[in-house]
Amino acid sequence: MPALAAFLRRHLGWLAVHPAAEDAATDIDAVLYEALRITSPEPCGAVPSGLGAH
């Protein structure tokens, strides 16, 4: 990841004007979201039990 981040940082100007920039940004956002989802603990909260009042 550090090497990829360094590459993107070095070539940011070129990437920003490339025709595939929007697709690349979408892909990078998806990878970031997935990495954060995997590495971040789930928030504690109520867990539905399915035993609600009828």
mmCIF file with all atom_site columns, C-alpha atoms in Angstrom:
data_model
loop_
_atom_site.group_PDB
_atom_site.id
_atom_site.type_symbol
_atom_site.label_atom_id
_atom_site.label_alt_id
_atom_site.label_comp_id
_atom_site.label_asym_id
_atom_site.label_entity_id
_atom_site.label_seq_id
_atom_site.pdbx_PDB_ins_code
_atom_site.Cartn_x
_atom_site.Cartn_y
_atom_site.Cartn_z
_atom_site.occupancy
_atom_site.B_iso_or_equiv
_atom_site.pdbx_formal_charge
_atom_site.auth_seq_id
_atom_site.auth_comp_id
_atom_site.auth_asym_id
_atom_site.auth_atom_id
_atom_site.pdbx_PDB_model_num
ATOM 1  C CA . MET A 1 1  ? 0.000   0.000   0.000   1.00 0.00 ? 1  MET A CA 1
ATOM 2  C CA . PRO A 1 2  ? 2.716   2.551   0.776   1.00 0.00 ? 2  PRO A CA 1
ATOM 3  C CA . ALA A 1 3  ? 4.236   2.061   -2.683  1.00 0.00 ? 3  ALA A CA 1
ATOM 4  C CA . LEU A 1 4  ? 0.844   2.462   -4.357  1.00 0.00 ? 4  LEU A CA 1
ATOM 5  C CA . ALA A 1 5  ? 0.092   5.595   -2.323  1.00 0.00 ? 5  ALA A CA 1
ATOM 6  C CA . ALA A 1 6  ? 3.477   7.053   -3.263  1.00 0.00 ? 6  ALA A CA 1
ATOM 7  C CA . PHE A 1 7  ? 2.857   6.274   -6.949  1.00 0.00 ? 7  PHE A CA 1
ATOM 8  C CA . LEU A 1 8  ? -0.564  7.954   -6.866  1.00 0.00 ? 8  LEU A CA 1
ATOM 9  C CA . ARG A 1 9  ? 0.864   10.979  -5.059  1.00 0.00 ? 9  ARG A CA 1
ATOM 10 C CA . ARG A 1 10 ? 3.679   11.341  -7.621  1.00 0.00 ? 10 ARG A CA 1
ATOM 11 C CA . HIS A 1 11 ? 1.300   11.068  -10.565 1.00 0.00 ? 11 HIS A CA 1
ATOM 12 C CA . LEU A 1 12 ? -1.720  12.900  -9.168  1.00 0.00 ? 12 LEU A CA 1
ATOM 13 C CA . GLY A 1 13 ? -1.631  15.695  -11.764 1.00 0.00 ? 13 GLY A CA 1
ATOM 14 C CA . TRP A 1 14 ? -1.528  13.221  -14.641 1.00 0.00 ? 14 TRP A CA 1
ATOM 15 C CA . LEU A 1 15 ? -4.256  11.049  -13.128 1.00 0.00 ? 15 LEU A CA 1
ATOM 16 C CA . ALA A 1 16 ? -6.561  14.014  -12.469 1.00 0.00 ? 16 ALA A CA 1
ATOM 17 C CA . VAL A 1 17 ? -6.785  14.839  -16.186 1.00 0.00 ? 17 VAL A CA 1
ATOM 18 C CA . HIS A 1 18 ? -6.801  11.251  -17.465 1.00 0.00 ? 18 HIS A CA 1
ATOM 19 C CA . PRO A 1 19 ? -10.073 10.071  -19.068 1.00 0.00 ? 19 PRO A CA 1
ATOM 20 C CA . ALA A 1 20 ? -10.270 7.230   -16.526 1.00 0.00 ? 20 ALA A CA 1
ATOM 21 C CA . ALA A 1 21 ? -9.831  9.529   -13.508 1.00 0.00 ? 21 ALA A CA 1
ATOM 22 C CA . GLU A 1 22 ? -13.436 9.189   -12.356 1.00 0.00 ? 22 GLU A CA 1
ATOM 23 C CA . ASP A 1 23 ? -13.312 5.394   -12.561 1.00 0.00 ? 23 ASP A CA 1
ATOM 24 C CA . ALA A 1 24 ? -9.982  5.351   -10.722 1.00 0.00 ? 24 ALA A CA 1
ATOM 25 C CA . ALA A 1 25 ? -11.361 7.598   -7.966  1.00 0.00 ? 25 ALA A CA 1
ATOM 26 C CA . THR A 1 26 ? -14.405 5.341   -7.596  1.00 0.00 ? 26 THR A CA 1
ATOM 27 C CA . ASP A 1 27 ? -12.180 2.255   -7.353  1.00 0.00 ? 27 ASP A CA 1
ATOM 28 C CA . ILE A 1 28 ? -9.863  3.917   -4.831  1.00 0.00 ? 28 ILE A CA 1
ATOM 29 C CA . ASP A 1 29 ? -12.857 4.978   -2.717  1.00 0.00 ? 29 ASP A CA 1
ATOM 30 C CA . ALA A 1 30 ? -14.173 1.400   -2.772  1.00 0.00 ? 30 ALA A CA 1
ATOM 31 C CA . VAL A 1 31 ? -10.807 -0.015  -1.667  1.00 0.00 ? 31 VAL A CA 1
ATOM 32 C CA . LEU A 1 32 ? -10.537 2.576   1.107   1.00 0.00 ? 32 LEU A CA 1
ATOM 33 C CA . TYR A 1 33 ? -14.082 1.869   2.319   1.00 0.00 ? 33 TYR A CA 1
ATOM 34 C CA . GLU A 1 34 ? -13.442 -1.877  2.366   1.00 0.00 ? 34 GLU A CA 1
ATOM 35 C CA . ALA A 1 35 ? -10.117 -1.467  4.189   1.00 0.00 ? 35 ALA A CA 1
ATOM 36 C CA . LEU A 1 36 ? -11.751 0.744   6.818   1.00 0.00 ? 36 LEU A CA 1
ATOM 37 C CA . ARG A 1 37 ? -14.672 -1.681  7.181   1.00 0.00 ? 37 ARG A CA 1
ATOM 38 C CA . ILE A 1 38 ? -12.314 -4.593  7.740   1.00 0.00 ? 38 ILE A CA 1
ATOM 39 C CA . THR A 1 39 ? -9.968  -2.814  10.145  1.00 0.00 ? 39 THR A CA 1
ATOM 40 C CA . SER A 1 40 ? -12.469 -0.784  12.177  1.00 0.00 ? 40 SER A CA 1
ATOM 41 C CA . PRO A 1 41 ? -14.362 -2.394  15.027  1.00 0.00 ? 41 PRO A CA 1
ATOM 42 C CA . GLU A 1 42 ? -18.105 -2.514  14.711  1.00 0.00 ? 42 GLU A CA 1
ATOM 43 C CA . PRO A 1 43 ? -19.921 0.021   16.876  1.00 0.00 ? 43 PRO A CA 1
ATOM 44 C CA . CYS A 1 44 ? -21.614 -1.465  19.902  1.00 0.00 ? 44 CYS A CA 1
ATOM 45 C CA . GLY A 1 45 ? -25.346 -1.189  19.860  1.00 0.00 ? 45 GLY A CA 1
ATOM 46 C CA . ALA A 1 46 ? -28.572 -3.046  20.274  1.00 0.00 ? 46 ALA A CA 1
ATOM 47 C CA . VAL A 1 47 ? -28.734 -6.369  18.522  1.00 0.00 ? 47 VAL A CA 1
ATOM 48 C CA . PRO A 1 48 ? -32.256 -7.270  17.414  1.00 0.00 ? 48 PRO A CA 1
ATOM 49 C CA . SER A 1 49 ? -33.309 -10.608 18.837  1.00 0.00 ? 49 SER A CA 1
ATOM 50 C CA . GLY A 1 50 ? -36.543 -11.066 16.919  1.00 0.00 ? 50 GLY A CA 1
ATOM 51 C CA . LEU A 1 51 ? -38.368 -11.432 20.234  1.00 0.00 ? 51 LEU A CA 1
ATOM 52 C CA . GLY A 1 52 ? -40.273 -8.148  20.154  1.00 0.00 ? 52 GLY A CA 1
ATOM 53 C CA . ALA A 1 53 ? -43.709 -7.649  21.678  1.00 0.00 ? 53 ALA A CA 1
ATOM 54 C CA . HIS A 1 54 ? -46.602 -8.570  19.366  1.00 0.00 ? 54 HIS A CA 1
#
